[in-house]
Coordinates of C-alpha atoms in Angstrom, one line a residue:
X1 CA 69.1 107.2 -46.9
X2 CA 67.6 110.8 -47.9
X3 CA 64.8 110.2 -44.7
X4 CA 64.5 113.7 -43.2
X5 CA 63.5 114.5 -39.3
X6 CA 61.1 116.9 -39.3
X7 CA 60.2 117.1 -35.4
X8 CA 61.7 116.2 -32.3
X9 CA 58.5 115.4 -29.9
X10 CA 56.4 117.8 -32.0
X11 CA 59.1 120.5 -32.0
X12 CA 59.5 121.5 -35.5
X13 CA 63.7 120.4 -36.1
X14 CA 63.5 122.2 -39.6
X15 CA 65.4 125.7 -38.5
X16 CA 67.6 124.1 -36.2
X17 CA 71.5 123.0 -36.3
X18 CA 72.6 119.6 -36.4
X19 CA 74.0 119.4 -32.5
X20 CA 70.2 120.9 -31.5
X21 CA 68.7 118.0 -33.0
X22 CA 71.0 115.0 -31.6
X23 CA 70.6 116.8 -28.2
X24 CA 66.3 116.9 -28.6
X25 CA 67.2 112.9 -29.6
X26 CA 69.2 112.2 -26.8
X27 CA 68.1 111.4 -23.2
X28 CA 68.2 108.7 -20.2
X29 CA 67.9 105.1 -21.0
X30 CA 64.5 103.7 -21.1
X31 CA 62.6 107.2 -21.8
X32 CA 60.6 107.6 -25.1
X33 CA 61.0 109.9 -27.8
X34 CA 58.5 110.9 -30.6
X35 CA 59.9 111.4 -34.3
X36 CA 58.4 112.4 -37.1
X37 CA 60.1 111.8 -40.0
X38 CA 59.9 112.6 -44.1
X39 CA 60.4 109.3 -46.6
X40 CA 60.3 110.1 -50.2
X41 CA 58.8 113.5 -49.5
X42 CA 55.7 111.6 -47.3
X43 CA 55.4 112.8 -43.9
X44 CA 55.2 109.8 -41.9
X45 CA 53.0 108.8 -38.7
X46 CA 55.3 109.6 -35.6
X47 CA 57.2 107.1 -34.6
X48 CA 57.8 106.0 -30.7
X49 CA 61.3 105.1 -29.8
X50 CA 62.7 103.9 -26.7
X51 CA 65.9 105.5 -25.8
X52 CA 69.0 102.6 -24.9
X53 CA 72.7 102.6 -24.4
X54 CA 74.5 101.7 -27.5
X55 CA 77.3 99.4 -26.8
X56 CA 79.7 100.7 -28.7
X57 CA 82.9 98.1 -29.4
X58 CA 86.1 99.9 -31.1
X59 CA 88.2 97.1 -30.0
X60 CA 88.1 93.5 -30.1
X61 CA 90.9 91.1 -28.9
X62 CA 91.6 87.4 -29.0
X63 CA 94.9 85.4 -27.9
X64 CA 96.3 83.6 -30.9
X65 CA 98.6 81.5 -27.7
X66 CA 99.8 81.6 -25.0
X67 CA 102.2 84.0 -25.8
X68 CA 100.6 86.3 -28.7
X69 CA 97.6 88.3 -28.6
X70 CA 95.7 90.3 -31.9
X71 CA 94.1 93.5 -31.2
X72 CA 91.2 95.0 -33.9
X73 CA 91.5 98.8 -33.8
X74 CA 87.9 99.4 -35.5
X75 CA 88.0 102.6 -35.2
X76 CA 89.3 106.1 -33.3
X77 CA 85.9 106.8 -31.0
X78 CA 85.4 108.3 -27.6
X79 CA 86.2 104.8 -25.8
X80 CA 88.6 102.9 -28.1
X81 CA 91.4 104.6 -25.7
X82 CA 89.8 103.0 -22.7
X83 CA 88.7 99.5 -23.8
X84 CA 92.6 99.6 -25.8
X85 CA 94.0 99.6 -22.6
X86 CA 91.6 97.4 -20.9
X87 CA 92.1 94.8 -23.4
X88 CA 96.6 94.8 -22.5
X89 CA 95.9 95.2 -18.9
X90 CA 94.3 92.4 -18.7
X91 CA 97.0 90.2 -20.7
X92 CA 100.3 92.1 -19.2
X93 CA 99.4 94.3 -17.0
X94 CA 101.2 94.8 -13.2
X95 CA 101.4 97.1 -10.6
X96 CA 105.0 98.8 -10.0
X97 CA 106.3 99.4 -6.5
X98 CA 104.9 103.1 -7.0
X99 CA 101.5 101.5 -6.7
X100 CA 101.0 102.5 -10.5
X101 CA 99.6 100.7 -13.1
X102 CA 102.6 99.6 -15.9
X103 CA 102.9 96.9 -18.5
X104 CA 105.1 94.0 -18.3
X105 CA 107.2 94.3 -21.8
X106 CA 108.3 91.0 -21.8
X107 CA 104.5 89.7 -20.5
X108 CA 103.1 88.7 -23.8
X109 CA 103.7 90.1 -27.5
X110 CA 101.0 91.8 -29.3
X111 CA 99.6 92.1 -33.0
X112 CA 97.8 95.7 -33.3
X113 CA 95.9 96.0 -37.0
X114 CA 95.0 98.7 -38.3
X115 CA 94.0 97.9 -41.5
X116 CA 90.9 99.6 -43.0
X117 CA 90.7 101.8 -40.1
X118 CA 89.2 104.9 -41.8
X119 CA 90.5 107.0 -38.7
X120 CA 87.8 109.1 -36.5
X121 CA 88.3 111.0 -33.4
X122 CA 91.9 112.7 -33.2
X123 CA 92.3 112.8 -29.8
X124 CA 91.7 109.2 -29.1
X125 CA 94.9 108.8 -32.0
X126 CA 96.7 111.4 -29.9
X127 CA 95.9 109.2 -26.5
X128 CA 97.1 105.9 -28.4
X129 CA 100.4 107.6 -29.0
X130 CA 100.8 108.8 -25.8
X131 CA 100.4 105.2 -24.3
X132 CA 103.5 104.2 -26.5
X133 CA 106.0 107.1 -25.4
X134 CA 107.1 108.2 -21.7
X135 CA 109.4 111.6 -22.9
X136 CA 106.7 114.6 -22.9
X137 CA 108.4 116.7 -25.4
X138 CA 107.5 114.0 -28.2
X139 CA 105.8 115.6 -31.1
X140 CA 102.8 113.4 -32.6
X141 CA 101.4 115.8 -34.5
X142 CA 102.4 119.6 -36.0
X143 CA 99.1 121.1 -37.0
X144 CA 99.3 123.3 -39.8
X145 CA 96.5 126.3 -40.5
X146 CA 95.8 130.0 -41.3
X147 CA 97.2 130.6 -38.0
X148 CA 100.4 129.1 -38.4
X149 CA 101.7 125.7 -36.6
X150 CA 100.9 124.3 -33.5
X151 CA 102.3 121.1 -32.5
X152 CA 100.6 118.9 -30.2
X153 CA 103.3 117.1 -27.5
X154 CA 102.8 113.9 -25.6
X155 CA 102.7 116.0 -22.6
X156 CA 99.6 117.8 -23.5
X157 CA 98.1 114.4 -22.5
X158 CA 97.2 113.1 -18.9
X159 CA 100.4 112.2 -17.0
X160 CA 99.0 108.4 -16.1
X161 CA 98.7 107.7 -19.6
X162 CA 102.3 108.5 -21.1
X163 CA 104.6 105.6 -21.8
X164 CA 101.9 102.8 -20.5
X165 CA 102.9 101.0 -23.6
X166 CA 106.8 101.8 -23.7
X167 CA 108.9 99.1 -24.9
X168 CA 105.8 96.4 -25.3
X169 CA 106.5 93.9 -27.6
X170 CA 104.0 94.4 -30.6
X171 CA 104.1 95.6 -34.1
X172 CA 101.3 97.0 -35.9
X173 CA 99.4 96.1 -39.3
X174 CA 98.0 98.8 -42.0
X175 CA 96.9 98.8 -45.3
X176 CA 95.9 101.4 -48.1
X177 CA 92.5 101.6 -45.8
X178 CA 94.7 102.7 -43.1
X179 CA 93.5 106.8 -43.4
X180 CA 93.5 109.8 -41.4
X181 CA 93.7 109.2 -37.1
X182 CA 95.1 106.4 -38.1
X183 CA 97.6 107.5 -39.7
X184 CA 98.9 109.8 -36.9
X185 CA 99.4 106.5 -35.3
X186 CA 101.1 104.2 -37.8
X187 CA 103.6 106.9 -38.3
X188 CA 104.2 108.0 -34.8
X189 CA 104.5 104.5 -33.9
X190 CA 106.8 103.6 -36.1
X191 CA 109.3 106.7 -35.4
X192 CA 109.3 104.9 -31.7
X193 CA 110.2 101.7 -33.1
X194 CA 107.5 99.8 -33.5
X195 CA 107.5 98.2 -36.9
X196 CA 104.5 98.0 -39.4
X197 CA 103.8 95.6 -41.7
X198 CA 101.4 95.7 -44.6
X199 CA 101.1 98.2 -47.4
X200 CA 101.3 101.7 -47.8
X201 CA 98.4 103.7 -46.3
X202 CA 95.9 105.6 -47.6
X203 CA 97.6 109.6 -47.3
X204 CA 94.9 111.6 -45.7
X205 CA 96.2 114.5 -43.5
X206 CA 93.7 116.9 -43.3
X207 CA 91.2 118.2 -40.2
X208 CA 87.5 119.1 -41.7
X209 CA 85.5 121.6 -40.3
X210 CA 81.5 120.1 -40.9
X211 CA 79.2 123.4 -40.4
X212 CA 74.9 122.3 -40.5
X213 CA 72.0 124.0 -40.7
X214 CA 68.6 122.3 -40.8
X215 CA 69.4 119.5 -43.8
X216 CA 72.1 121.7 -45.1
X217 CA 75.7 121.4 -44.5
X218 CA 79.2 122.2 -45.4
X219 CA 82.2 120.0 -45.1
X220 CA 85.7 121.9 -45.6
X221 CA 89.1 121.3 -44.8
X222 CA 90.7 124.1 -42.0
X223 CA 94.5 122.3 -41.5
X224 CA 96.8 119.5 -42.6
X225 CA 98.8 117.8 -40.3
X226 CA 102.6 116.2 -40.3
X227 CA 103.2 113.4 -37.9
X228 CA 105.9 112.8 -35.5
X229 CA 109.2 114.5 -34.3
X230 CA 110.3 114.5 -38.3
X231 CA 106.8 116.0 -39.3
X232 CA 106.3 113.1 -42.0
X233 CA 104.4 114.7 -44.6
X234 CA 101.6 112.2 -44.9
X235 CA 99.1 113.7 -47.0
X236 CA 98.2 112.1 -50.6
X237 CA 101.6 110.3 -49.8
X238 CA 101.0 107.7 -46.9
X239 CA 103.0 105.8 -44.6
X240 CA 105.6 103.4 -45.9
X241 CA 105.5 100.3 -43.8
X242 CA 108.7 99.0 -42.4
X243 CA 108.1 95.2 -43.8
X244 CA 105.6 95.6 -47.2
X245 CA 103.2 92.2 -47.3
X246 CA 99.8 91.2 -48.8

């Protein structure tokens, strides 16, 4: 903590944005990259890293029996969406006489926790929910900002997604660490029926806009959000679980 990048491959990083200096980090797998970096205001000898794939894991699944599996949501990242659906597909998943993938609803019963999931990326939320409903005028979100509301509708995601999930078996777990993405989920979910059980969660319904320059930056909130056809207010209130339990 408090280390500072000072070059990217002897390009001074200093004057640059944040999204300039991932990008100079970045590059094909098994390339090297030189950093030079500032610890406890000592510039350090560069350092030589080799660039790898990071595995990233934002779901993890095991079958309690034959009939039940638990599914960790970790977190809302660019791949949970896919390795979510991976991780069903392979437990109840069939092909319908249209030649499209569906789920088998009576196939096996499922135990989605989301408990101390701090949220993350919004639009993998928004593709969860979407796997759960099949009508395209369902609300998940109503966005509110400076320049009014703006709801975002199941059908504003990819056709083959909608309504994968409809009328599985599962309910889902939260917690007061339950915050933000998922949130959209808990209380979307449970407007379709699916019941949670836990405790209330945390209550944070806001968007943040993060703005860098070189080592500064500025973290604001630009909208709040309600959930769901009602618009749940869910902001410094939470979602009230269906069944409350430790």
């Amino acid at each position: 903590p408090g280390d500072v990048i000072l070059k990217v491959d002897g390009y001074d990083m200093r004057p640059e944005v944040f999204e300039k200096l991932t990008d100079s980090i970045r590059g094909p797998e098994g390339t090297a990259v030189a950093l030079w970096v500032e610890h406890n205001g000592t510039t350090l000898e560069p350092m030589i890293i080799t660039r790898a794939a990071l595995d990233l894991q934002s779901v993890s699944v095991f079958d309690i029996d034959k009939e039940v599996s638990f599914v960790r949501i970790h977190d809302f990242s660019e791949v949970m969406p896919g390795q979510l659906l991976h991780a069903v597909i392979d437990r109840a998943g069939a092909v319908s006489p249209q030649r499209t993938l569906v789920v088998r609803p009576d196939a096996r019963k499922f135990i989605f926790d989301l408990r101390g999931n701090r949220g993350g990326i919004i639009s993998a939320a928004y593709a969860l929910c979407a796997f759960f409903s099949s009508d395209p005028n369902d609300v998940i979100v109503v966005i509110h900002s400076r320049n009014g509301e703006t709801p975002v509708r199941v059908e504003h995601l990819p056709s083959v997604l909608r309504g994968i999930f409809a009328g599985l078996q599962a309910v889902l777990l939260v917690d007061s660490g339950t915050a933000s993405s998922a949130e959209i989920v808990a209380a979307f979910l449970k407007q379709k029926g699916v019941p949670l059980v836990g405790k209330q969660t945390f209550g944070k319904a806001s968007v943040q806009g993060l703005y860098l320059y070189g080592t500064l930056g500025l973290l604001f909130t630009i909208a709040r959000y309600a959930a769901g056809n009602k618009e749940v207010e869910v902001d410094r209130v939470g979602v009230t679980p269906t069944h409350d339990a430790d």
